Short mmCIF file of C-alpha atoms in Angstrom, two decimals:
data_model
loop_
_atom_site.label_atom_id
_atom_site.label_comp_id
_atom_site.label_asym_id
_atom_site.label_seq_id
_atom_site.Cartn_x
_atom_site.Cartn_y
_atom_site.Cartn_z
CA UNK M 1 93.58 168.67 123.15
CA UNK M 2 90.60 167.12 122.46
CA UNK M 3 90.36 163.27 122.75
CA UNK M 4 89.67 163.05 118.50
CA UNK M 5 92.67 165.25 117.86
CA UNK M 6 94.84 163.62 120.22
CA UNK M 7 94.17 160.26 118.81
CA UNK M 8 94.21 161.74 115.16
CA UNK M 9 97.66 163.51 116.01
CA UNK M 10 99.75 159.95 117.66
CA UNK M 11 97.59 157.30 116.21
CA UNK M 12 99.67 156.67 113.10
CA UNK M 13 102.92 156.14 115.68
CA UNK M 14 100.41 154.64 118.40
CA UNK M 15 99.48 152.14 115.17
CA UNK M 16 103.19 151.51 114.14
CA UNK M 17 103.68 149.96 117.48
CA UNK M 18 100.43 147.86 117.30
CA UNK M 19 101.21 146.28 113.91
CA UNK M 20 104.79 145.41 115.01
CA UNK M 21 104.22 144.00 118.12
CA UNK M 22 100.66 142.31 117.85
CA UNK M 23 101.35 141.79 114.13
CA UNK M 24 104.04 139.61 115.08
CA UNK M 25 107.27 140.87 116.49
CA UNK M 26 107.85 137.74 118.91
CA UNK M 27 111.14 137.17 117.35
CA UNK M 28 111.09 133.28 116.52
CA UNK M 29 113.50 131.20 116.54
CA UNK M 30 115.09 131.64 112.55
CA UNK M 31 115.20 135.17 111.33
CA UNK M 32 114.24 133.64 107.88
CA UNK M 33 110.54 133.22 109.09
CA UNK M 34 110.78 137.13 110.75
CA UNK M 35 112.54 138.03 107.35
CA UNK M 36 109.30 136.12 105.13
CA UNK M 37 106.69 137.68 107.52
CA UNK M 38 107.95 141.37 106.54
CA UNK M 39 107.86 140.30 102.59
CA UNK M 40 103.98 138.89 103.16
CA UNK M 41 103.03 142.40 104.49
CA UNK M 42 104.84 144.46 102.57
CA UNK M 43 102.27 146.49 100.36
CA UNK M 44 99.18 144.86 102.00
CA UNK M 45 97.18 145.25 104.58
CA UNK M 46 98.68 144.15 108.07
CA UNK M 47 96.06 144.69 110.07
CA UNK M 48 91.98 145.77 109.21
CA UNK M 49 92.61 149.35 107.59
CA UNK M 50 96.00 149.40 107.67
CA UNK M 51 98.78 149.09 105.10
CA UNK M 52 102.36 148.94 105.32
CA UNK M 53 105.06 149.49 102.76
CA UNK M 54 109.01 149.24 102.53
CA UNK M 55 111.96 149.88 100.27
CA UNK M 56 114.44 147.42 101.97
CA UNK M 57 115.36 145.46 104.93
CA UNK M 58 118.44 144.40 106.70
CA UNK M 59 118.27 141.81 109.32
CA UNK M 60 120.93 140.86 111.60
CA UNK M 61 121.88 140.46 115.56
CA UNK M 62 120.63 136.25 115.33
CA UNK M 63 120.03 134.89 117.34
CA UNK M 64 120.23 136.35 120.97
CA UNK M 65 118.19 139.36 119.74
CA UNK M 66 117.03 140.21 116.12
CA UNK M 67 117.56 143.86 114.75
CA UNK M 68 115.79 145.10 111.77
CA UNK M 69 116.45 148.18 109.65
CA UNK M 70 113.86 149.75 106.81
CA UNK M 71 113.87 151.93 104.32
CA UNK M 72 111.53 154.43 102.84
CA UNK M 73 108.90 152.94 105.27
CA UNK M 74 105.26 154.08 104.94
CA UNK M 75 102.23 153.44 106.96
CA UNK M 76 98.87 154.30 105.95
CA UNK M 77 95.62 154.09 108.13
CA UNK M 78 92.31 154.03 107.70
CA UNK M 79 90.42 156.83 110.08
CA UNK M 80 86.85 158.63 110.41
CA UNK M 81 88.46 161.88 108.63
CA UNK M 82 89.98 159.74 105.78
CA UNK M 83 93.61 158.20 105.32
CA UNK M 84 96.57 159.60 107.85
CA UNK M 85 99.77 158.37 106.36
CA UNK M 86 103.34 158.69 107.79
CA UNK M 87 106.32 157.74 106.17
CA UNK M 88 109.76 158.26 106.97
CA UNK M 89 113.14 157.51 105.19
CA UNK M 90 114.56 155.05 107.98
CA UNK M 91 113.05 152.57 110.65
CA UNK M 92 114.72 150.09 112.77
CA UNK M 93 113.01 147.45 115.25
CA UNK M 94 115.29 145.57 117.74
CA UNK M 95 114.14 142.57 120.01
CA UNK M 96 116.07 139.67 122.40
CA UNK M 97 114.89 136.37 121.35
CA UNK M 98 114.40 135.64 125.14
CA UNK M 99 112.75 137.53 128.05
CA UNK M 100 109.79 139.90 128.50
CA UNK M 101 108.18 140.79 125.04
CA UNK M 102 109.21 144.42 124.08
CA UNK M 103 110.27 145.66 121.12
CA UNK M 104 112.40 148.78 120.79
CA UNK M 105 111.78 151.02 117.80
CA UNK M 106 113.46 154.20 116.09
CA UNK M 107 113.03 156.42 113.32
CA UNK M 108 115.48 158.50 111.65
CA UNK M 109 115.25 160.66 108.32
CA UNK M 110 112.96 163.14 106.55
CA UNK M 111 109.56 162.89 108.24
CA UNK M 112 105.85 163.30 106.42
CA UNK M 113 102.53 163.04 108.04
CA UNK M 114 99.26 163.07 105.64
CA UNK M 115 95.90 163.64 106.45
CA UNK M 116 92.67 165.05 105.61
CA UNK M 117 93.99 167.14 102.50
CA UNK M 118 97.10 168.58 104.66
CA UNK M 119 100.57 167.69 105.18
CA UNK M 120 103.30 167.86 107.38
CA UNK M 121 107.30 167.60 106.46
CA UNK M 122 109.31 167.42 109.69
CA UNK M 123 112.98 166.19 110.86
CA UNK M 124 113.75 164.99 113.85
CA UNK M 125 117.00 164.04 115.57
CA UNK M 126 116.15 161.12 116.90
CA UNK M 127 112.87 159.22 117.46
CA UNK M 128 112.99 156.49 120.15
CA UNK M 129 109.89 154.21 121.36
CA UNK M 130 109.10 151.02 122.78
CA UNK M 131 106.22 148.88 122.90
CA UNK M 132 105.24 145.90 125.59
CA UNK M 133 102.89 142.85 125.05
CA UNK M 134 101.12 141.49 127.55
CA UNK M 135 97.99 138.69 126.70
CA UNK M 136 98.64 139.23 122.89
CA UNK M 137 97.85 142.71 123.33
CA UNK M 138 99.64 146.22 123.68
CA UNK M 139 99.93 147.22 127.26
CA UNK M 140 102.57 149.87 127.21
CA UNK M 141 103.58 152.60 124.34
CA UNK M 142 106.28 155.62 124.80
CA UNK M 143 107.33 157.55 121.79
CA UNK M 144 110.54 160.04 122.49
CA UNK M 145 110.91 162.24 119.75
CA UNK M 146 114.33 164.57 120.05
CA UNK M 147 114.68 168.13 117.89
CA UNK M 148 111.44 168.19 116.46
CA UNK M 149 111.54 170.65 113.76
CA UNK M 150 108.65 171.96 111.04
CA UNK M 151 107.61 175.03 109.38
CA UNK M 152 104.82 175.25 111.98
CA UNK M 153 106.48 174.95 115.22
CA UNK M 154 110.03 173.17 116.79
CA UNK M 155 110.49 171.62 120.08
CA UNK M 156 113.63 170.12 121.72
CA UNK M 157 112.02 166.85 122.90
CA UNK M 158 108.61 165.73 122.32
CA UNK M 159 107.05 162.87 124.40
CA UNK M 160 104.10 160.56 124.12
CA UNK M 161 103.24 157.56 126.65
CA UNK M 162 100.22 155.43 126.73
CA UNK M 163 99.92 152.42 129.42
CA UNK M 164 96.26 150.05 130.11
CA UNK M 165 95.34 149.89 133.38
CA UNK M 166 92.30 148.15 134.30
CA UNK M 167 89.46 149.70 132.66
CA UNK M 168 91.10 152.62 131.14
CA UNK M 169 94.53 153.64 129.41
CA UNK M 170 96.68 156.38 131.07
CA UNK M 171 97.71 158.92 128.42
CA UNK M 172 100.67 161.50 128.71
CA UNK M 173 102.18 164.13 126.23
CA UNK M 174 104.91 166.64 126.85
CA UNK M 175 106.89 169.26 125.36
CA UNK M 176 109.73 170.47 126.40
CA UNK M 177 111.78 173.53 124.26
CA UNK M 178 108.76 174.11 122.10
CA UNK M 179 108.88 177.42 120.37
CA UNK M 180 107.46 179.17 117.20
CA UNK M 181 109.62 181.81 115.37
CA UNK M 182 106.31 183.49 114.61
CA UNK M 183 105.05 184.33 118.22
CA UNK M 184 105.75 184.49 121.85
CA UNK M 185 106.48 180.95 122.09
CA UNK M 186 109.56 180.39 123.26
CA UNK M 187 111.42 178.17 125.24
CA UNK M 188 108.20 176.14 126.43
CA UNK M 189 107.77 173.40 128.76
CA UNK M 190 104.40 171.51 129.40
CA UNK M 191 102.83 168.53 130.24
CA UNK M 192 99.36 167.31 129.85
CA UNK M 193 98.06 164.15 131.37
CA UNK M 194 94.76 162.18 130.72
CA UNK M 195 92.88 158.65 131.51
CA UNK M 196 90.58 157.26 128.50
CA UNK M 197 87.43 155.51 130.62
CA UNK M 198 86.19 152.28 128.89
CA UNK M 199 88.86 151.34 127.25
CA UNK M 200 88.25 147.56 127.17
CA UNK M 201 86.65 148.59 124.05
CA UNK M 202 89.50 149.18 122.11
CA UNK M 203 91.27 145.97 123.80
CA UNK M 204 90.88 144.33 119.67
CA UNK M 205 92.57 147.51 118.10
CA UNK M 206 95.87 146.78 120.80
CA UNK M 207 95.58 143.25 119.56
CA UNK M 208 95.79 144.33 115.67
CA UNK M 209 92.43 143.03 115.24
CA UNK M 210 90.42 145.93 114.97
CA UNK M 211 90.59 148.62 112.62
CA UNK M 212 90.76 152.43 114.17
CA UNK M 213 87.80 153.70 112.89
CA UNK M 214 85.62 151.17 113.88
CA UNK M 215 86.89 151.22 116.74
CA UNK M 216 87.36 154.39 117.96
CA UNK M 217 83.13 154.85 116.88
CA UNK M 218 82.04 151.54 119.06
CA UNK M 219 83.70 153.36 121.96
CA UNK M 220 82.46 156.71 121.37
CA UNK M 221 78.52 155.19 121.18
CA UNK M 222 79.58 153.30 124.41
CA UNK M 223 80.22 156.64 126.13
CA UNK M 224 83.85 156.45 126.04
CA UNK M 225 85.65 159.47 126.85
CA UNK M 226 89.13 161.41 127.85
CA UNK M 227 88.93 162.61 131.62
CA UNK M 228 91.54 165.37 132.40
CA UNK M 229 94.41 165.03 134.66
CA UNK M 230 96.02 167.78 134.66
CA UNK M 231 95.39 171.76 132.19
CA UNK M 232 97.34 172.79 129.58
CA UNK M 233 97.21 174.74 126.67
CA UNK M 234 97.88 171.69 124.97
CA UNK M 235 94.33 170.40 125.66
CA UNK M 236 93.95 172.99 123.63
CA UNK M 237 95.23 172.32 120.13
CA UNK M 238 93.82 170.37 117.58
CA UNK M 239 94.48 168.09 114.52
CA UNK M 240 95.09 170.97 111.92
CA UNK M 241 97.22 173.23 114.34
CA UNK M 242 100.19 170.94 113.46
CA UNK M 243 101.03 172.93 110.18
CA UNK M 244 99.07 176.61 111.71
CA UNK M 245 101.96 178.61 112.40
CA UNK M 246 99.65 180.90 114.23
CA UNK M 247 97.88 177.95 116.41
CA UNK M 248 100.69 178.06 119.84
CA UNK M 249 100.52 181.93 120.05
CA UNK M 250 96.34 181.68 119.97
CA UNK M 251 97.34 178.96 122.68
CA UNK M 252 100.14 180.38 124.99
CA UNK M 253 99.96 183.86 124.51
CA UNK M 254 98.11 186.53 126.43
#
C-alpha cells in the first residue's frame, strides 16, 4: 500500500488516539474536570482540522482509574483529499489515575467511514486499541479490530501498530482470515511491515498540535517517505479498494 493510502486508510483511528491522549486523557484527579473537558469539545474542533462529536457519556471507575463510555461518536478530519469521517455507535476510553500514561480504547456498534465522495458501512466484533504518551506526545498506537465484516471484503482479525523510534515510526498491518465472497480470496493471512524516515516532522501532529494535512505535505516536501520491510499484496491496495469488491482478487489472485 502506498504510504498516502495507508495513512488515508488508519488515519481517522491513528487520529482518535491522538486527540484522546494528547488532547488530554491524563485522567486528573476529579472526574468532573475529565467530564467538563469532553462537554468543551464536543461539536468543536479538538485539535487543528479536527472535530469531534457525541450523543452521551457515562463516566465512572473514580478514582483509581476513570472509564468512559460514548455514544453515537463521530470524528471528522481534515485531509489533502477532503474530509474522512468515522463514526461509530459506541466508544469507551479507560485509564488508572496512577502509573505509565496509556489509555485503552474500544469500539463497538455499526461502523461508517467517509471520504472523498465514498463510504464504507462495516461491523466489527470487537475493536480494541491502546495508545502511550511519552514527552506530551504519542509514542505507541495498536488498533485490534476482530470480525471485520463489509460488502467489500471480511477478515477475522485485522491489526494496525505504529511505534516512534528515533527518527522514524515503525508501521505494521496484518490480516489474518481475510476473504472476499466474490473471488479467490479465501482464508488469507498476511503481514506487511514498513518504517516512515523523517518522522520528527510529524512529532506536532502526535502532540495534537498539528493538523494532518499540513502535516503530512511539510513532510512530503522534506523528502519523507515509507521504506519497505517486508512484500505483500497489501502494499498493494489503495484508499478506494476498501468498498471495490473486485480490488483483493486483482491483488491475490493469479
Amino acid at each position: 500500500m502506498r504510504y498516502s493510502s495507508r495513512i488515508f486508510l488508519y488515519g481517522p483511528i491513528l487520529i482518535v488516539a491522538i486527540l484522546f491522549a494528547a488532547a488530554g486523557v491524563h485522567w486528573w484527579q476529579r472526574a468532573n474536570v475529565w467530564s467538563a473537558r469532553l462537554e468543551a469539545a464536543n461539536g468543536h474542533e479538538i485539535m487543528p482540522g479536527v472535530h469531534f462529536h457525541f450523543a452521551t457519556k457515562k463516566i465512572s471507575g473514580f478514582p483509581f482509574g476513570l472509564d468512559t463510555v460514548l455514544s453515537d461518536v463521530r470524528l471528522s478530519v481534515q485531509t489533502e483529499a477532503g474530509e474522512t469521517i468515522w463514526q461509530t455507535e459506541k466508544f469507551a476510553l479507560h485509564g488508572l489515575t496512577y502509573g505509565r500514561d496509556e489509555t485503552i480504547f474500544e469500539a463497538a456498534g455499526k461502523q461508517r467511514l467517509t471520504w472523498g465522495g465514498q463510504h464504507l458501512n462495516f461491523a466489527i466484533g470487537a475493536l480494541h486499541g491502546s495508545a502511550i504518551l511519552r514527552k506530551g506526545g504519542l509514542q505507541r498506537a495498536d488498533i485490534d479490530l476482530i470480525g471485520f465484516g463489509s460488502t467489500a471484503f471480511t477478515a477475522k482479525r485485522l491489526q494496525f501498530h505504529a511505534q516512534r523510534q528515533e527518527g522514524s515510526i515503525l508501521l505494521l498491518t496484518e490480516a489474518e482470515g481475510l476473504a472476499s465472497k466474490r473471488s479467490c480470496v479465501k482464508d488469507v493471512h498476511d503481514r506487511y511491515a514498513a518504517v516512515m524516515e523523517k518522522a520528527a516532522l510529524i512529532v506536532p501532529l502526535l502532540a495534537g498540535d498539528a493538523s494532518y494535512g499540513q502535516t503530512l505535505q511539510r513532510w512530503r516536501q522534506a523528502g519523507g517517505f515509507i521504506k519497505p520491510q517486508s512484500t505483500s499484496p497489501l502494499a498493494a491496495l489503495r484508499a478506494e479498494d476498501a468498498t471495490d469488491v473486485g480490488a483483493l482478487a486483482r491483488s491475490y489472485c493469479p
